[in-house]
Amino acid sequence: MAIKEFKTESKRLLDMMANSIYTNTDIFLRELISNASDALDKRHILSLTDPEISFDEPKIRIDIDKKERLITISDNGIGMDRKELEDNLGTIARSGSFEFKQELDEKSEADIIGQFGVGFYSAFMVADRVEVISRKIKEEKASKWTSDMNGYEISSAAKDDYGTTITLHIKKNTKEKKYDKYLENNEIQSLVKKYSDFIRYPIEMLVESYDYKEDGKSEKVIKPQVVNSMQPIWKKNKKEISAEDYDNYYMQEYYDFVKPLKTIHYKVEGNTSYTALLYIPGQRPFNYYTNDYKLGLKLYSRGVFIKDEAKEIVSDYFRFIRGVVDSDDLSLNISREILQQDHQMNVLKKSVDKKIKSTLQNMLEKQREDYEKFFDNFGSQLKYGCYDGFGANKDVLIDLLMFKSSKEDKYVTLKEYVANMKEDQNEIYYAAGESVEKIRQLPQMEKVLDKGYEVLYFTDTVDEFLTSIIMEYDGKAFKSILKGDLDLDSKEEKEELEKKNEESKDLISKIKDVLKDKVSDVRLSSRLKTYPVCLVSSNELSIEMEKILKQMNQEGVKADKIMEINPDHELFTALKKMADEGKDISEYASLLYDQAALMAGLELEDPSAYALKVSELMLKALNNK
Ligand code: ADP
């Protein structure tokens, strides 16, 4: 029989397992029991639609052979055929979390093993040899997978029932680690209690007890006994559950080493009845905004598992939510496909959505700090939710949105913004940019802030696109301070500007001529204070949107750019003088544009030419001194 090699990633993980002397090795049992429980779930689901598959006495059994140093975990679940043994146990299944581990492993490899579910391979934390005998449901033959970690072998085997039996050859004690304890009945029992109590299937062990006879004498007997309470945590009374229990359940279930930010355990009775235990994660899953992310919401019906990733019962914009919804009403006899269209599912979804929304709203009002943490992690999700479907859900979500603002560089909601608007202010001002820092440095910011207006910082890709969908809030339109005409001036100021524009007609048209390929217009404006120029766009597409679209490979889409000049800046006065004297200003016009483009975060077409021109000017200035 040939010994096969593990795949490279599996080898690495196995190495980590074998050397995990500082880690909590106890968790191997939880992992194997959890696999057994999953296998029973799968058998159950199949039995619903296939009359040939029975599901009579589901159970998990643990046996200890102290003398031979063996511990055996058996289940009568779905089982695995030869190919599945090879595929499932020859490679590491949970590649997502493994990548994550790779990123982190220099920091605290040992910790991570303990906190992530590492699945089947965790057996090698306590065993130097593992045998798996499995017979897949409806199959005649069984197969055996054996490994001492250096490689594995697969052969035929005999097994009476469907299911899987895993035998661990427990390691000998070392100086650092005592493995003998895993051969103690009491120890294993308490580990089951600690980590797997809520498993819904009976976990049986042989336990010593006393039989009392009629004559009053007792006799020591060894009998199989169920050692877990089988009650899932969400079915327990809230009073019986500590904050730690809630956190532990979450962390084990989702392989998260950060505690949940919020736990929502509730019961609904009436039209549709269900119990839910929902969590808002304390950190954003590393793959959250990718296609690899899977919704962590499970659907149960009266304590019986129905499905993972239950998209049917929560809106996509709340897909960060994790946990369990256990319905009292769903009928289990219908296949899962039919279930999806079920009216009851919609009712459930509405109710779950509503609960999440009210929880978030409540956090926003009463636990602002937590809400901001939540928003840092998942705020973009809510914005996308607002944007999707042309704003179909904006009414649900709009009041949950927050933006950083110029007022205190803190988050504000739109409601707060509007309440804080100046009397003469009719629009909601915003500026879009890559970061708060960059926006703060924009030349256009000064004047608006001087006038005492608050500006929302739009730093998320979706932010400005969102305004094209939601348009306004509380009757106030969104207005970019980097677009079109800001209309901040009084009548007199406007007339004054008009006059200046008129007086500088020639100069402006010369500049326009030089820049005709780059901007659609050049004008004097009152938007600026310290800086001589800036770029703005017309009211359609903004420069920031152009950049984002470019990143999305939509190069063709361009903002309509306008260069605005500060008529009160000395540079303008000097330039005007030059032009009036009939001198050529074209070089300076280009330099002005380059400055404006740089400040707008655009790339220069010819940065070297720009540098050369600046050097020339520096030389002139230095030599004139
Ligand atoms: P995970 O459980 O996260 O998928 P594991 O490494 O624990 O990762 O297990 C890999 C796969 O092996 C499982 O997905 C499952 O298909 C299969 N498996 C493990 N244990 C059992 C079992 N007791 N019965 C049936 N299949 C099992």
XYZ file of C-alpha atoms and ligand atoms in Angstrom:
652
model
C 0.000 0.000 0.000
C 1.457 3.307 -1.068
C 1.966 6.081 1.420
C 0.628 9.338 0.032
C 1.975 12.762 0.776
C -0.087 15.548 2.269
C -0.469 18.710 0.236
C 1.992 21.433 1.183
C -0.462 23.607 3.103
C -1.713 20.601 5.016
C 1.826 19.705 5.979
C 2.397 23.150 7.373
C -0.738 23.015 9.422
C 0.111 19.532 10.648
C 3.502 20.771 11.748
C 1.870 23.573 13.645
C -0.420 21.033 15.294
C 2.306 18.629 16.299
C 4.409 21.349 17.872
C 1.667 23.175 19.620
C 2.939 22.666 23.105
C 1.730 25.987 24.407
C -1.689 25.705 22.897
C -4.887 24.511 24.374
C -4.792 20.980 23.013
C -8.141 20.215 24.669
C -9.978 21.599 21.702
C -9.260 18.536 19.559
C -12.301 16.876 21.113
C -14.608 19.778 20.339
C -13.443 19.749 16.722
C -14.020 16.023 16.216
C -17.396 16.119 17.958
C -18.402 19.070 15.857
C -17.501 17.164 12.679
C -19.536 14.200 13.899
C -22.475 16.476 14.597
C -22.220 17.989 11.101
C -22.181 14.491 9.629
C -25.382 13.680 11.521
C -26.973 16.895 10.300
C -26.156 15.934 6.730
C -27.642 12.497 7.145
C -30.748 14.032 8.613
C -31.204 16.432 5.722
C -30.870 13.596 3.211
C -33.364 11.483 5.121
C -36.016 14.150 4.626
C -36.149 13.626 0.891
C -34.836 10.084 0.474
C -37.070 7.415 1.987
C -34.245 4.866 1.778
C -32.252 6.823 4.319
C -33.194 6.373 7.942
C -32.406 8.646 10.817
C -33.466 6.651 13.802
C -30.950 6.829 16.568
C -28.451 9.511 15.783
C -25.605 9.512 18.249
C -21.984 10.217 18.907
C -20.006 7.826 21.013
C -16.682 8.215 22.770
C -14.700 5.196 23.975
C -11.441 5.094 25.854
C -8.964 2.251 25.960
C -6.480 3.283 28.584
C -4.213 0.317 28.188
C -3.796 0.702 24.450
C -3.779 4.511 24.786
C -6.742 4.878 22.408
C -9.667 7.221 22.276
C -12.363 6.573 19.707
C -15.032 8.968 18.474
C -17.798 7.400 16.409
C -20.882 8.736 14.741
C -23.635 7.229 12.634
C -23.796 10.206 10.317
C -23.428 10.483 6.571
C -19.961 8.855 6.393
C -17.335 9.238 3.708
C -16.406 7.096 0.749
C -12.849 6.442 -0.324
C -12.591 9.534 -2.468
C -14.038 11.766 0.217
C -11.597 10.422 2.759
C -8.820 11.284 0.381
C -10.182 14.713 -0.547
C -11.352 15.805 2.875
C -8.559 14.522 5.041
C -5.667 14.769 2.617
C -5.983 18.497 2.215
C -6.843 21.287 4.521
C -10.458 22.141 3.996
C -10.748 25.492 5.603
C -8.351 27.276 3.312
C -9.814 30.705 4.035
C -8.870 30.688 7.666
C -5.588 29.066 6.807
C -4.576 31.994 4.644
C -5.472 34.204 7.509
C -3.349 32.128 9.806
C -0.456 32.431 7.448
C -0.676 36.170 7.667
C -0.634 36.104 11.404
C 1.453 33.157 12.247
C 4.637 34.892 13.069
C 2.892 36.801 15.783
C 1.257 34.068 17.734
C 1.000 30.814 15.935
C 0.149 28.878 19.027
C -2.691 31.144 20.048
C -4.246 31.018 16.678
C -4.388 27.266 16.562
C -6.294 27.358 19.787
C -8.741 29.951 18.716
C -9.457 29.033 15.156
C -11.281 25.889 14.371
C -8.622 23.836 12.778
C -10.866 20.890 12.247
C -9.853 17.329 11.856
C -6.111 17.921 11.951
C -6.326 19.053 15.541
C -6.371 15.321 16.324
C -2.615 15.432 15.789
C -2.195 17.771 18.704
C -2.773 14.822 21.005
C -2.251 11.764 18.810
C 0.745 10.512 16.900
C -1.364 8.188 14.817
C -4.944 8.537 13.630
C -7.208 5.991 11.973
C -10.481 6.838 10.320
C -12.852 4.093 9.239
C -15.869 5.354 7.386
C -18.794 3.944 5.469
C -20.818 6.327 3.415
C -24.563 6.186 3.553
C -26.084 3.746 1.017
C -22.648 2.274 0.230
C -21.696 -1.332 0.802
C -17.998 -0.814 1.305
C -16.105 0.967 4.000
C -12.619 2.488 3.765
C -9.861 3.188 6.190
C -7.597 6.212 6.296
C -4.501 6.045 8.455
C -1.811 8.579 9.125
C 1.149 9.108 11.400
C 1.429 12.674 10.072
C 4.224 11.938 7.653
C 1.763 10.818 5.031
C -1.416 8.798 4.846
C -2.685 5.482 3.530
C -6.096 4.440 2.352
C -7.324 0.854 2.280
C -10.539 -1.139 2.281
C -12.163 -1.929 5.577
C -15.195 -3.590 7.080
C -17.863 -1.687 8.978
C -21.378 -2.763 9.933
C -23.107 0.602 10.105
C -22.990 3.810 8.168
C -20.901 6.530 9.674
C -17.398 7.269 10.832
C -15.116 6.007 13.560
C -12.002 7.961 14.391
C -9.347 6.358 16.559
C -6.586 8.427 18.101
C -3.392 6.879 19.370
C -2.658 9.252 22.219
C 0.901 10.575 22.461
C 3.150 9.661 25.370
C 3.654 12.279 28.053
C 6.482 14.697 27.453
C 8.187 17.077 29.840
C 6.014 19.971 28.733
C 2.759 18.241 28.151
C 0.764 15.527 29.842
C -1.293 13.648 27.332
C -2.318 10.887 29.727
C -5.238 12.943 30.926
C -7.019 12.317 27.632
C -7.287 8.685 28.635
C -9.222 9.566 31.787
C -12.945 9.163 31.589
C -13.631 12.074 33.917
C -11.404 14.416 32.001
C -13.040 13.623 28.676
C -16.481 13.967 30.233
C -15.679 17.399 31.536
C -14.267 18.459 28.178
C -17.506 17.409 26.527
C -19.433 19.426 29.085
C -17.204 22.428 28.591
C -17.023 22.601 24.839
C -19.760 20.443 23.363
C -22.621 20.514 25.811
C -24.990 22.166 23.353
C -24.439 19.602 20.582
C -27.940 18.491 19.714
C -27.163 14.820 19.417
C -26.517 12.560 22.378
C -22.843 12.075 23.132
C -22.542 8.725 24.826
C -19.763 7.432 27.027
C -19.322 4.425 29.205
C -19.675 5.671 32.726
C -19.248 3.882 36.026
C -22.276 3.814 38.261
C -23.862 1.684 40.945
C -26.795 -0.637 40.483
C -28.801 -1.112 43.645
C -30.173 -4.567 44.178
C -33.298 -5.583 46.034
C -31.265 -6.731 48.997
C -29.923 -3.199 49.402
C -26.490 -4.047 48.131
C -25.012 -2.138 45.284
C -22.893 -3.274 42.413
C -20.506 -1.267 40.351
C -21.523 -1.330 36.679
C -20.331 0.375 33.572
C -23.132 1.704 31.403
C -23.438 3.954 28.405
C -24.646 7.372 29.459
C -25.411 10.587 27.637
C -22.948 13.188 28.888
C -24.141 16.378 27.171
C -27.288 18.297 27.969
C -28.100 18.636 24.235
C -29.660 21.994 24.709
C -28.414 24.574 22.270
C -27.423 27.832 23.882
C -30.159 29.830 22.164
C -32.811 27.552 23.654
C -31.588 28.156 27.160
C -33.064 30.697 29.474
C -31.265 34.024 29.210
C -30.737 34.022 32.941
C -28.715 30.830 32.716
C -26.301 32.240 30.170
C -23.368 34.408 31.129
C -21.795 37.018 28.887
C -18.828 34.694 28.675
C -21.014 31.804 27.476
C -22.390 33.987 24.696
C -18.927 35.144 23.673
C -17.449 31.665 23.784
C -20.184 30.226 21.670
C -19.639 32.922 19.078
C -15.874 32.606 19.064
C -15.959 28.848 18.692
C -18.656 28.839 16.107
C -17.071 31.488 13.879
C -13.395 30.914 14.586
C -13.119 34.515 15.626
C -10.629 35.501 18.267
C -12.272 38.860 18.839
C -15.372 38.982 21.014
C -18.631 39.976 19.371
C -19.490 43.649 19.582
C -23.122 42.948 20.282
C -25.163 39.906 21.198
C -28.879 39.831 20.436
C -30.782 36.954 21.985
C -34.530 37.200 21.600
C -37.734 35.353 21.112
C -40.702 36.295 18.983
C -44.123 34.825 19.492
C -47.245 35.341 17.487
C -47.761 35.398 13.774
C -44.390 33.836 13.251
C -42.595 32.361 16.215
C -38.881 31.924 16.513
C -35.856 32.234 18.749
C -32.750 33.982 17.510
C -29.250 34.411 18.785
C -27.575 37.031 16.622
C -24.156 38.598 16.821
C -22.526 41.690 15.412
C -18.867 40.730 15.000
C -16.227 42.754 16.826
C -14.016 42.819 13.776
C -14.627 42.674 10.069
C -13.907 39.217 8.625
C -10.767 39.523 6.522
C -12.613 38.474 3.386
C -15.792 40.443 4.115
C -15.847 42.562 0.985
C -14.861 39.680 -1.313
C -16.809 36.937 -3.018
C -15.320 34.419 -0.607
C -17.241 35.794 2.328
C -20.002 33.529 3.505
C -22.996 34.657 5.487
C -22.703 33.233 8.999
C -26.379 32.805 9.709
C -27.879 29.384 10.324
C -31.464 28.380 10.089
C -32.950 25.788 12.413
C -36.447 24.514 12.760
C -37.415 23.497 16.271
C -33.833 22.812 17.158
C -33.091 20.884 13.977
C -30.500 22.243 11.634
C -31.875 23.255 8.219
C -29.159 25.213 6.519
C -26.036 27.336 6.663
C -25.669 30.702 4.945
C -29.385 31.308 5.269
C -29.586 34.264 2.871
C -33.354 33.886 2.767
C -33.834 35.200 6.267
C -31.774 38.377 6.333
C -31.307 41.236 3.885
C -28.023 41.437 2.051
C -27.219 44.799 3.612
C -27.109 43.124 7.010
C -24.918 40.259 5.834
C -22.393 40.952 8.589
C -24.809 39.445 11.094
C -23.968 36.000 12.443
C -25.865 33.527 14.533
C -28.851 31.278 14.565
C -32.529 31.646 13.817
C -34.601 28.769 15.134
C -38.134 28.830 13.817
C -41.113 27.173 15.466
C -43.226 27.240 12.347
C -41.195 26.023 9.396
C -42.287 22.669 8.190
C -39.422 20.256 7.802
C -41.079 17.965 5.330
C -40.649 20.270 2.436
C -37.398 20.220 0.580
C -34.990 23.046 1.126
C -35.574 24.425 -2.374
C -39.242 24.908 -1.746
C -38.376 26.431 1.561
C -36.639 29.275 -0.186
C -39.789 30.512 -1.785
C -41.790 30.044 1.284
C -43.887 32.919 2.399
C -42.891 32.095 5.940
C -39.275 32.784 5.071
C -40.176 36.275 3.980
C -42.042 36.933 7.151
C -39.037 35.681 9.084
C -36.699 37.881 7.088
C -38.775 40.962 7.726
C -38.767 40.285 11.413
C -35.011 39.561 11.610
C -34.224 42.673 9.553
C -36.395 44.751 11.800
C -34.668 43.487 14.912
C -31.212 44.189 13.496
C -32.243 47.640 12.451
C -33.740 48.536 15.800
C -30.673 47.184 17.566
C -28.393 49.331 15.438
C -30.599 52.356 15.941
C -30.525 51.801 19.640
C -26.751 51.482 19.665
C -26.465 54.658 17.649
C -28.548 56.514 20.192
C -27.295 54.982 23.405
C -23.944 53.343 22.774
C -22.352 55.703 20.347
C -18.827 54.408 20.830
C -19.860 50.861 20.022
C -21.880 52.030 17.083
C -18.894 53.871 15.688
C -16.812 50.718 16.040
C -19.504 48.856 14.192
C -19.614 51.538 11.548
C -15.859 51.461 11.041
C -16.202 47.786 10.216
C -19.458 47.586 8.341
C -20.548 51.139 7.508
C -19.672 50.760 3.853
C -21.994 47.797 3.718
C -24.898 49.976 4.840
C -23.996 52.590 2.238
C -23.907 49.997 -0.518
C -27.249 48.810 0.787
C -28.596 52.335 0.340
C -27.150 52.577 -3.140
C -28.241 49.161 -4.423
C -31.419 48.801 -6.411
C -31.523 52.531 -7.095
C -32.102 53.297 -3.486
C -34.893 50.800 -2.873
C -33.811 50.430 0.759
C -32.668 53.923 1.459
C -35.487 54.660 3.841
C -34.501 51.712 6.003
C -30.830 52.584 6.095
C -30.334 56.290 5.640
C -30.548 57.175 9.311
C -27.974 54.543 10.158
C -25.335 56.197 7.990
C -22.565 58.346 9.340
C -19.848 60.434 7.772
C -16.789 62.042 9.222
C -17.167 65.812 9.161
C -15.086 68.955 9.367
C -16.747 70.046 12.576
C -14.845 67.861 14.975
C -13.401 65.301 12.610
C -15.931 62.948 14.140
C -18.746 60.885 12.724
C -22.074 62.631 12.252
C -25.379 61.295 11.008
C -27.295 63.212 8.368
C -29.877 64.086 10.955
C -27.198 65.601 13.163
C -25.729 67.461 10.215
C -29.023 69.021 9.253
C -29.807 69.969 12.843
C -26.451 71.724 12.952
C -26.867 73.658 9.686
C -26.466 77.424 9.690
C -29.573 79.493 9.260
C -28.683 80.668 5.779
C -27.545 77.202 4.699
C -29.765 75.272 2.308
C -27.566 72.433 1.200
C -25.552 69.620 2.696
C -21.935 70.323 1.832
C -19.522 67.520 1.181
C -16.088 66.985 -0.328
C -14.990 63.679 -1.781
C -11.403 62.517 -1.546
C -9.089 59.683 -0.782
C -8.733 60.437 2.922
C -9.767 62.955 5.538
C -6.218 64.332 5.448
C -6.296 64.910 1.728
C -9.700 66.520 1.797
C -8.642 68.861 4.580
C -5.788 70.077 2.403
C -7.991 70.937 -0.564
C -7.809 74.640 -1.512
C -11.595 74.723 -1.774
C -12.044 73.914 1.918
C -10.840 77.180 3.405
C -13.603 79.523 2.369
C -16.422 77.144 3.237
C -14.986 76.560 6.686
C -14.386 80.291 7.159
C -18.049 80.856 6.534
C -18.781 78.404 9.329
C -20.285 75.630 7.272
C -19.768 71.997 8.169
C -18.412 69.780 5.400
C -18.919 66.029 5.229
C -15.818 64.087 4.297
C -16.671 61.534 1.647
C -13.798 59.090 1.794
C -15.598 55.899 0.847
C -15.728 54.966 -2.831
C -19.472 54.652 -2.647
C -20.158 57.986 -0.914
C -20.445 60.362 -3.828
C -22.200 57.814 -6.005
C -24.689 57.509 -3.196
C -25.656 61.168 -3.497
C -26.668 60.548 -7.093
C -29.193 58.045 -5.756
C -30.441 59.598 -2.555
C -30.166 63.208 -3.823
C -31.352 64.843 -0.629
C -32.002 64.397 3.046
C -34.818 66.115 4.870
C -35.408 68.339 1.850
C -31.767 69.456 1.735
C -29.821 68.625 -1.399
C -26.270 67.298 -1.312
C -23.769 69.742 -2.693
C -20.113 69.070 -3.449
C -17.822 71.960 -2.631
C -15.690 70.747 -5.525
C -18.378 70.996 -8.147
C -20.176 73.716 -10.070
C -20.969 77.043 -8.465
C -21.076 77.140 -4.683
C -23.164 80.274 -4.504
C -21.774 81.478 -1.195
C -21.524 85.139 -2.129
C -23.768 88.090 -1.452
C -25.266 90.091 -4.307
C -22.560 92.733 -4.021
C -19.800 90.160 -3.974
C -21.242 88.571 -7.064
C -21.320 91.853 -8.921
C -17.761 92.546 -7.878
C -16.613 89.198 -9.236
C -18.501 89.764 -12.440
C -16.657 93.040 -12.844
C -13.262 91.416 -12.285
C -14.047 88.699 -14.794
C -14.941 91.342 -17.322
C -11.723 93.311 -16.697
C -9.582 90.185 -17.110
C -11.350 88.883 -20.187
C -8.235 88.915 -22.364
C -6.001 87.178 -19.868
C -8.601 84.515 -19.182
C -9.146 83.789 -22.814
C -5.365 83.470 -23.314
C -5.153 80.972 -20.451
C -8.132 79.104 -21.841
C -6.373 78.862 -25.133
C -3.269 77.330 -23.587
C -5.311 74.821 -21.549
C -7.988 74.046 -24.083
C -7.186 70.299 -24.137
C -7.261 70.052 -20.382
C -10.167 72.097 -19.090
C -13.505 73.123 -20.504
C -13.462 76.524 -18.849
C -11.312 78.991 -16.921
C -12.874 81.553 -14.637
C -12.252 83.761 -11.682
C -14.007 82.675 -8.560
C -14.526 83.641 -4.973
C -14.042 80.062 -3.806
C -10.375 80.490 -2.911
C -8.463 82.210 -0.144
C -4.790 81.246 0.254
C -4.344 79.340 -2.965
C -4.089 80.855 -6.451
C -6.002 78.157 -8.339
C -8.095 75.051 -8.034
C -9.855 72.555 -10.243
C -13.551 71.962 -9.950
C -15.917 69.954 -12.074
C -19.267 70.764 -13.568
C -22.292 69.470 -11.755
C -22.222 66.049 -13.404
C -19.329 63.693 -12.777
C -16.775 64.811 -10.193
C -13.016 64.503 -10.445
C -13.061 62.016 -7.576
C -15.620 59.873 -9.410
C -13.412 59.976 -12.488
C -10.539 58.580 -10.412
C -12.687 55.804 -8.989
C -14.046 54.853 -12.397
C -10.497 54.781 -13.715
C -9.571 52.296 -11.002
C -12.520 50.232 -12.165
C -11.057 50.330 -15.683
C -13.574 52.768 -17.059
C -10.922 55.083 -18.439
C -13.153 56.792 -20.945
C -15.363 58.469 -18.397
C -14.005 61.942 -17.665
C -15.136 64.756 -15.435
C -15.760 68.090 -17.085
C -12.977 70.170 -15.468
C -12.957 73.884 -14.833
C -9.945 75.834 -13.593
C -10.815 78.556 -11.125
C -8.431 81.406 -10.374
C -8.292 83.450 -7.217
C -8.526 87.112 -8.344
C -7.327 88.300 -4.940
C -4.090 86.367 -5.140
C -0.883 88.257 -5.918
C -0.007 85.764 -8.567
C -3.078 86.732 -10.513
C -2.264 90.428 -10.250
C 1.273 89.814 -11.489
C 0.094 87.635 -14.334
C -2.411 90.244 -15.393
C 0.304 92.857 -15.427
C 2.461 90.625 -17.612
C -0.352 90.031 -20.059
C -1.246 93.714 -20.169
C 2.377 94.405 -21.119
C 1.958 92.016 -24.003
C 4.271 89.326 -22.630
C 3.732 85.592 -23.197
C 2.016 83.955 -20.240
C 1.534 80.459 -21.675
C 4.217 78.781 -19.544
C 2.675 80.233 -16.400
C -0.788 79.182 -17.453
C 0.429 75.580 -17.765
C 2.124 75.794 -14.388
C -1.063 77.024 -12.785
C -2.967 74.122 -14.235
C -0.339 71.634 -13.050
C -0.613 72.995 -9.517
C -4.375 72.776 -9.583
C -4.246 69.230 -10.935
C -1.786 68.140 -8.242
C -3.967 69.572 -5.514
C -6.953 67.750 -6.973
C -4.963 64.534 -6.695
C -4.656 64.059 -10.433
C -1.570 62.731 -12.098
C 0.337 65.133 -14.325
C 0.722 64.064 -17.902
C 4.346 65.167 -17.876
C 5.687 65.471 -14.333
C 9.264 65.910 -15.559
C 8.378 68.958 -17.627
C 6.628 70.369 -14.575
C 9.712 69.790 -12.406
C 11.938 71.416 -15.002
C 9.741 74.504 -15.141
C 9.679 74.833 -11.368
C 13.490 74.494 -11.276
C 13.868 77.245 -13.848
C 11.662 79.517 -11.785
C 13.612 78.736 -8.644
C 16.855 79.575 -10.403
C 15.453 82.870 -11.592
C 14.313 83.756 -8.114
C 17.604 82.719 -6.531
C 19.720 84.612 -9.063
C 17.631 87.736 -8.681
C 18.311 87.833 -4.979
P -14.323 21.372 8.255
O -15.102 20.598 9.270
O -14.147 22.786 8.611
O -14.825 21.218 6.863
P -12.290 19.417 8.827
O -10.831 19.366 8.542
O -12.677 19.251 10.255
O -12.818 20.778 8.254
O -13.000 18.297 8.015
C -12.863 18.212 6.629
C -14.038 17.505 6.009
O -14.002 16.108 6.315
C -15.386 17.966 6.493
O -15.831 19.075 5.775
C -16.261 16.761 6.223
O -16.696 16.755 4.867
C -15.312 15.611 6.403
N -15.483 15.001 7.730
C -14.736 15.215 8.836
N -15.197 14.480 9.863
C -16.262 13.776 9.401
C -17.186 12.834 9.970
N -17.106 12.457 11.256
N -18.136 12.323 9.166
C -18.237 12.691 7.867
N -17.415 13.565 7.286
C -16.448 14.112 8.027
